[in-house]
GROMACS .gro file of N, CA and C in nm:
model
  327
    1MET      N    1   0.084  -0.117   0.000
    1MET     CA    2   0.000   0.000   0.000
    1MET      C    3   0.089   0.124   0.000
    2LEU      N    4   0.060   0.217  -0.088
    2LEU     CA    5   0.135   0.341  -0.097
    2LEU      C    6   0.072   0.447  -0.009
    3ILE      N    7   0.153   0.510   0.072
    3ILE     CA    8   0.103   0.612   0.164
    3ILE      C    9   0.176   0.742   0.135
    4ASP      N   10   0.100   0.848   0.123
    4ASP     CA   11   0.155   0.980   0.099
    4ASP      C   12   0.245   1.020   0.217
    5LYS      N   13   0.359   1.080   0.188
    5LYS     CA   14   0.453   1.119   0.294
    5LYS      C   15   0.389   1.217   0.393
    6ASN      N   16   0.310   1.308   0.343
    6ASN     CA   17   0.245   1.407   0.428
    6ASN      C   18   0.147   1.338   0.524
    7VAL      N   19   0.069   1.246   0.471
    7VAL     CA   20  -0.027   1.173   0.554
    7VAL      C   21   0.046   1.089   0.658
    8LYS      N   22   0.155   1.024   0.617
    8LYS     CA   23   0.230   0.941   0.710
    8LYS      C   24   0.292   1.025   0.822
    9SER      N   25   0.348   1.140   0.789
    9SER     CA   26   0.410   1.223   0.892
    9SER      C   27   0.305   1.274   0.990
   10ARG      N   28   0.188   1.308   0.941
   10ARG     CA   29   0.080   1.352   1.030
   10ARG      C   30   0.031   1.237   1.118
   11ALA      N   31   0.022   1.118   1.060
   11ALA     CA   32  -0.022   1.002   1.136
   11ALA      C   33   0.080   0.967   1.245
   12VAL      N   34   0.208   0.976   1.213
   12VAL     CA   35   0.313   0.950   1.313
   12VAL      C   36   0.305   1.051   1.426
   13ALA      N   37   0.283   1.178   1.392
   13ALA     CA   38   0.270   1.281   1.495
   13ALA      C   39   0.147   1.254   1.582
   14PHE      N   40   0.039   1.208   1.521
   14PHE     CA   41  -0.082   1.175   1.596
   14PHE      C   42  -0.056   1.058   1.690
   15VAL      N   43   0.012   0.955   1.641
   15VAL     CA   44   0.043   0.838   1.725
   15VAL      C   45   0.128   0.880   1.844
   16LYS      N   46   0.229   0.964   1.821
   16LYS     CA   47   0.315   1.010   1.931
   16LYS      C   48   0.235   1.087   2.036
   17SER      N   49   0.150   1.180   1.991
   17SER     CA   50   0.075   1.261   2.087
   17SER      C   51  -0.028   1.177   2.162
   18GLU      N   52  -0.093   1.085   2.095
   18GLU     CA   53  -0.191   1.000   2.161
   18GLU      C   54  -0.124   0.902   2.257
   19LEU      N   55  -0.007   0.854   2.221
   19LEU     CA   56   0.067   0.765   2.309
   19LEU      C   57   0.103   0.836   2.438
   20GLU      N   58   0.150   0.958   2.426
   20GLU     CA   59   0.182   1.037   2.546
   20GLU      C   60   0.057   1.065   2.629
   21ARG      N   61  -0.056   1.094   2.562
   21ARG     CA   62  -0.180   1.121   2.633
   21ARG      C   63  -0.228   0.996   2.709
   22VAL      N   64  -0.220   0.881   2.645
   22VAL     CA   65  -0.263   0.756   2.710
   22VAL      C   66  -0.176   0.729   2.833
   23LEU      N   67  -0.045   0.745   2.820
   23LEU     CA   68   0.044   0.721   2.934
   23LEU      C   69   0.018   0.820   3.046
   24ARG      N   70  -0.002   0.946   3.011
   24ARG     CA   71  -0.030   1.048   3.111
   24ARG      C   72  -0.162   1.018   3.184
   25ASP      N   73  -0.265   0.981   3.107
   25ASP     CA   74  -0.394   0.953   3.168
   25ASP      C   75  -0.391   0.828   3.256
   26LEU      N   76  -0.317   0.727   3.214
   26LEU     CA   77  -0.304   0.606   3.295
   26LEU      C   78  -0.227   0.636   3.423
   27GLU      N   79  -0.121   0.713   3.410
   27GLU     CA   80  -0.039   0.748   3.526
   27GLU      C   81  -0.120   0.830   3.628
   28SER      N   82  -0.206   0.918   3.580
   28SER     CA   83  -0.283   1.002   3.672
   28SER      C   84  -0.412   0.934   3.720
   29GLY      N   85  -0.445   0.819   3.664
   29GLY     CA   86  -0.562   0.747   3.710
   29GLY      C   87  -0.691   0.782   3.639
   30ILE      N   88  -0.684   0.859   3.533
   30ILE     CA   89  -0.803   0.898   3.458
   30ILE      C   90  -0.862   0.778   3.384
   31ILE      N   91  -0.775   0.691   3.334
   31ILE     CA   92  -0.821   0.571   3.265
   31ILE      C   93  -0.766   0.447   3.335
   32THR      N   94  -0.831   0.334   3.314
   32THR     CA   95  -0.787   0.208   3.373
   32THR      C   96  -0.687   0.140   3.282
   33ARG      N   97  -0.631   0.032   3.334
   33ARG     CA   98  -0.534  -0.045   3.255
   33ARG      C   99  -0.599  -0.099   3.128
   34ASP      N  100  -0.721  -0.152   3.140
   34ASP     CA  101  -0.789  -0.208   3.023
   34ASP      C  102  -0.817  -0.101   2.917
   35GLN      N  103  -0.854   0.017   2.960
   35GLN     CA  104  -0.877   0.125   2.865
   35GLN      C  105  -0.747   0.166   2.797
   36ALA      N  106  -0.638   0.167   2.873
   36ALA     CA  107  -0.508   0.203   2.816
   36ALA      C  108  -0.464   0.098   2.714
   37VAL      N  109  -0.482  -0.029   2.747
   37VAL     CA  110  -0.443  -0.136   2.654
   37VAL      C  111  -0.528  -0.127   2.527
   38GLY      N  112  -0.656  -0.097   2.540
   38GLY     CA  113  -0.742  -0.081   2.423
   38GLY      C  114  -0.696   0.035   2.336
   39SER      N  115  -0.662   0.147   2.398
   39SER     CA  116  -0.613   0.262   2.323
   39SER      C  117  -0.481   0.230   2.254
   40LEU      N  118  -0.394   0.159   2.324
   40LEU     CA  119  -0.265   0.122   2.265
   40LEU      C  120  -0.284   0.025   2.149
   41ASN      N  121  -0.381  -0.064   2.159
   41ASN     CA  122  -0.411  -0.154   2.047
   41ASN      C  123  -0.457  -0.076   1.925
   42THR      N  124  -0.539   0.026   1.948
   42THR     CA  125  -0.583   0.111   1.837
   42THR      C  126  -0.465   0.183   1.775
   43LEU      N  127  -0.376   0.237   1.858
   43LEU     CA  128  -0.257   0.304   1.805
   43LEU      C  129  -0.166   0.207   1.731
   44PHE      N  130  -0.159   0.083   1.780
   44PHE     CA  131  -0.079  -0.019   1.711
   44PHE      C  132  -0.136  -0.045   1.572
   45ASN      N  133  -0.269  -0.057   1.564
   45ASN     CA  134  -0.332  -0.081   1.433
   45ASN      C  135  -0.308   0.036   1.339
   46LEU      N  136  -0.311   0.157   1.391
   46LEU     CA  137  -0.284   0.275   1.308
   46LEU      C  138  -0.139   0.273   1.261
   47SER      N  139  -0.046   0.241   1.350
   47SER     CA  140   0.096   0.232   1.312
   47SER      C  141   0.118   0.123   1.209
   48SER      N  142   0.046   0.015   1.224
   48SER     CA  143   0.055  -0.094   1.127
   48SER      C  144   0.004  -0.050   0.991
   49GLY      N  145  -0.104   0.027   0.992
   49GLY     CA  146  -0.162   0.075   0.866
   49GLY      C  147  -0.071   0.168   0.791
   50ILE      N  148   0.008   0.247   0.862
   50ILE     CA  149   0.101   0.339   0.795
   50ILE      C  150   0.240   0.278   0.781
   51GLU      N  151   0.251   0.152   0.820
   51GLU     CA  152   0.377   0.076   0.808
   51GLU      C  153   0.492   0.145   0.881
   52ASP      N  154   0.473   0.164   1.011
   52ASP     CA  155   0.572   0.229   1.096
   52ASP      C  156   0.621   0.129   1.201
   53PRO      N  157   0.721   0.048   1.168
   53PRO     CA  158   0.763  -0.058   1.261
   53PRO      C  159   0.822  -0.007   1.392
   54ALA      N  160   0.881   0.111   1.393
   54ALA     CA  161   0.940   0.163   1.517
   54ALA      C  162   0.833   0.187   1.622
   55HIS      N  163   0.724   0.250   1.583
   55HIS     CA  164   0.617   0.274   1.679
   55HIS      C  165   0.542   0.145   1.713
   56MET      N  166   0.534   0.054   1.618
   56MET     CA  167   0.469  -0.074   1.647
   56MET      C  168   0.544  -0.147   1.759
   57GLN      N  169   0.677  -0.150   1.749
   57GLN     CA  170   0.758  -0.214   1.852
   57GLN      C  171   0.747  -0.142   1.985
   58LEU      N  172   0.750  -0.010   1.981
   58LEU     CA  173   0.740   0.071   2.101
   58LEU      C  174   0.607   0.045   2.172
   59ILE      N  175   0.499   0.043   2.097
   59ILE     CA  176   0.367   0.021   2.155
   59ILE      C  177   0.357  -0.119   2.213
   60CYS      N  178   0.415  -0.217   2.147
   60CYS     CA  179   0.415  -0.355   2.200
   60CYS      C  180   0.490  -0.362   2.333
   61ARG      N  181   0.604  -0.296   2.341
   61ARG     CA  182   0.682  -0.297   2.466
   61ARG      C  183   0.606  -0.230   2.579
   62ILE      N  184   0.542  -0.117   2.549
   62ILE     CA  185   0.466  -0.046   2.652
   62ILE      C  186   0.346  -0.129   2.697
   63THR      N  187   0.277  -0.189   2.602
   63THR     CA  188   0.161  -0.273   2.636
   63THR      C  189   0.203  -0.390   2.723
   64ALA      N  190   0.312  -0.455   2.689
   64ALA     CA  191   0.361  -0.568   2.769
   64ALA      C  192   0.396  -0.522   2.910
   65TYR      N  193   0.457  -0.405   2.923
   65TYR     CA  194   0.492  -0.353   3.055
   65TYR      C  195   0.366  -0.324   3.136
   66ILE      N  196   0.269  -0.261   3.074
   66ILE     CA  197   0.145  -0.227   3.144
   66ILE      C  198   0.073  -0.353   3.192
   67ARG      N  199   0.077  -0.457   3.112
   67ARG     CA  200   0.009  -0.582   3.149
   67ARG      C  201   0.079  -0.655   3.262
   68THR      N  202   0.207  -0.627   3.285
   68THR     CA  203   0.282  -0.701   3.387
   68THR      C  204   0.296  -0.626   3.519
   69THR      N  205   0.245  -0.505   3.529
   69THR     CA  206   0.263  -0.428   3.652
   69THR      C  207   0.132  -0.361   3.693
   70ASN      N  208   0.125  -0.326   3.819
   70ASN     CA  209   0.010  -0.251   3.869
   70ASN      C  210   0.050  -0.110   3.911
   71PHE      N  211   0.177  -0.076   3.894
   71PHE     CA  212   0.227   0.056   3.932
   71PHE      C  213   0.255   0.137   3.805
   72TYR      N  214   0.183   0.247   3.790
   72TYR     CA  215   0.198   0.327   3.670
   72TYR      C  216   0.251   0.468   3.700
   73GLY      N  217   0.311   0.486   3.816
   73GLY     CA  218   0.353   0.618   3.860
   73GLY      C  219   0.462   0.683   3.777
   74GLN      N  220   0.543   0.606   3.709
   74GLN     CA  221   0.656   0.663   3.636
   74GLN      C  222   0.648   0.639   3.485
   75LEU      N  223   0.532   0.604   3.432
   75LEU     CA  224   0.520   0.570   3.290
   75LEU      C  225   0.564   0.682   3.198
   76LYS      N  226   0.516   0.801   3.223
   76LYS     CA  227   0.550   0.914   3.136
   76LYS      C  228   0.699   0.943   3.141
   77LYS      N  229   0.757   0.934   3.260
   77LYS     CA  230   0.900   0.958   3.276
   77LYS      C  231   0.981   0.848   3.206
   78MET      N  232   0.936   0.724   3.219
   78MET     CA  233   1.004   0.613   3.152
   78MET      C  234   0.999   0.630   3.000
   79TYR      N  235   0.884   0.675   2.950
   79TYR     CA  236   0.871   0.699   2.806
   79TYR      C  237   0.964   0.812   2.762
   80ALA      N  238   0.968   0.920   2.840
   80ALA     CA  239   1.052   1.034   2.806
   80ALA      C  240   1.201   0.997   2.809
   81ASN      N  241   1.238   0.906   2.898
   81ASN     CA  242   1.378   0.863   2.907
   81ASN      C  243   1.411   0.747   2.814
   82LYS      N  244   1.320   0.719   2.723
   82LYS     CA  245   1.338   0.616   2.621
   82LYS      C  246   1.361   0.477   2.679
   83PHE      N  247   1.292   0.448   2.792
   83PHE     CA  248   1.303   0.317   2.854
   83PHE      C  249   1.247   0.208   2.764
   84PHE      N  250   1.142   0.239   2.689
   84PHE     CA  251   1.075   0.139   2.606
   84PHE      C  252   1.129   0.134   2.465
   85HIS      N  253   1.213   0.228   2.428
   85HIS     CA  254   1.262   0.235   2.291
   85HIS      C  255   1.363   0.125   2.266
   86GLU      N  256   1.389   0.103   2.140
   86GLU     CA  257   1.480  -0.005   2.101
   86GLU      C  258   1.622   0.026   2.146
   87PHE      N  259   1.682  -0.071   2.209
   87PHE     CA  260   1.820  -0.057   2.253
   87PHE      C  261   1.912  -0.105   2.143
   88PRO      N  262   2.034  -0.055   2.137
   88PRO     CA  263   2.127  -0.104   2.035
   88PRO      C  264   2.154  -0.252   2.053
   89ALA      N  265   2.163  -0.320   1.944
   89ALA     CA  266   2.185  -0.464   1.948
   89ALA      C  267   2.323  -0.494   2.006
   90PRO      N  268   2.331  -0.594   2.092
   90PRO     CA  269   2.462  -0.629   2.147
   90PRO      C  270   2.552  -0.686   2.038
   91ALA      N  271   2.680  -0.670   2.059
   91ALA     CA  272   2.776  -0.723   1.961
   91ALA      C  273   2.765  -0.874   1.955
   92PRO      N  274   2.768  -0.929   1.836
   92PRO     CA  275   2.756  -1.075   1.826
   92PRO      C  276   2.876  -1.142   1.891
   93GLU      N  277   2.847  -1.249   1.961
   93GLU     CA  278   2.955  -1.322   2.027
   93GLU      C  279   3.036  -1.398   1.923
   94GLU      N  280   3.158  -1.427   1.960
   94GLU     CA  281   3.242  -1.501   1.868
   94GLU      C  282   3.185  -1.640   1.849
   95VAL      N  283   3.178  -1.679   1.725
   95VAL     CA  284   3.126  -1.812   1.693
   95VAL      C  285   3.245  -1.906   1.679
   96LYS      N  286   3.241  -2.012   1.757
   96LYS     CA  287   3.350  -2.108   1.750
   96LYS      C  288   3.326  -2.198   1.629
   97GLU      N  289   3.427  -2.207   1.548
   97GLU     CA  290   3.415  -2.293   1.431
   97GLU      C  291   3.453  -2.435   1.470
   98VAL      N  292   3.366  -2.526   1.434
   98VAL     CA  293   3.390  -2.667   1.463
   98VAL      C  294   3.437  -2.731   1.334
   99PRO      N  295   3.548  -2.803   1.340
   99PRO     CA  296   3.597  -2.869   1.220
   99PRO      C  297   3.490  -2.963   1.163
  100ALA      N  298   3.488  -2.974   1.031
  100ALA     CA  299   3.386  -3.055   0.963
  100ALA      C  300   3.392  -3.201   1.005
  101ILE      N  301   3.510  -3.251   1.039
  101ILE     CA  302   3.524  -3.391   1.080
  101ILE      C  303   3.445  -3.416   1.209
  102LYS      N  304   3.454  -3.325   1.306
  102LYS     CA  305   3.382  -3.343   1.432
  102LYS      C  306   3.232  -3.338   1.411
  103VAL      N  307   3.185  -3.250   1.322
  103VAL     CA  308   3.042  -3.244   1.292
  103VAL      C  309   2.998  -3.375   1.230
  104LEU      N  310   3.077  -3.429   1.138
  104LEU     CA  311   3.044  -3.554   1.073
  104LEU      C  312   3.045  -3.669   1.174
  105GLU      N  313   3.139  -3.668   1.269
  105GLU     CA  314   3.142  -3.772   1.371
  105GLU      C  315   3.015  -3.770   1.456
  106LYS      N  316   2.967  -3.650   1.490
  106LYS     CA  317   2.846  -3.640   1.570
  106LYS      C  318   2.725  -3.691   1.492
  107ILE      N  319   2.722  -3.665   1.363
  107ILE     CA  320   2.608  -3.710   1.282
  107ILE      C  321   2.608  -3.861   1.270
  108VAL      N  322   2.725  -3.920   1.254
  108VAL     CA  323   2.735  -4.065   1.236
  108VAL      C  324   2.699  -4.138   1.366
  109ARG      N  325   2.736  -4.085   1.479
  109ARG     CA  326   2.709  -4.151   1.606
  109ARG      C  327   2.566  -4.145   1.638
   0.00000   0.00000   0.00000
C-alpha cells in the first residue's frame, strides 16, 4: 500500500501525541489499565496501517509492561527517558568454528 509522505508524517505525529496522552492519563488514574491497553491496540493498528515498525515495537513494549505491573507512577518519565525504545543490538559473540570432521562424527554416532 502506498502512503503519501504528508499523511504518514501527520499520522506518526498523531500516534506520538496519543501515546503520550494515554500514558499520562493512565499514570494520573483517569483511565484504567484495560482502557489504556485498548487505546494502545488502536494506536498499534494505526501504526501498522502506515507501516511504521518503530512505533509498532514501542507500543508492544509499553503494552507488555502495562500488562505485567500494577504501578503506573513513572510511565510518562520512563517513556521520556526512552526506557521502552529499542536498545542497540549487542555485539555478536564469537562463533566457535567446529571442524567438519567433528560435525560428521556427531552425525554418524
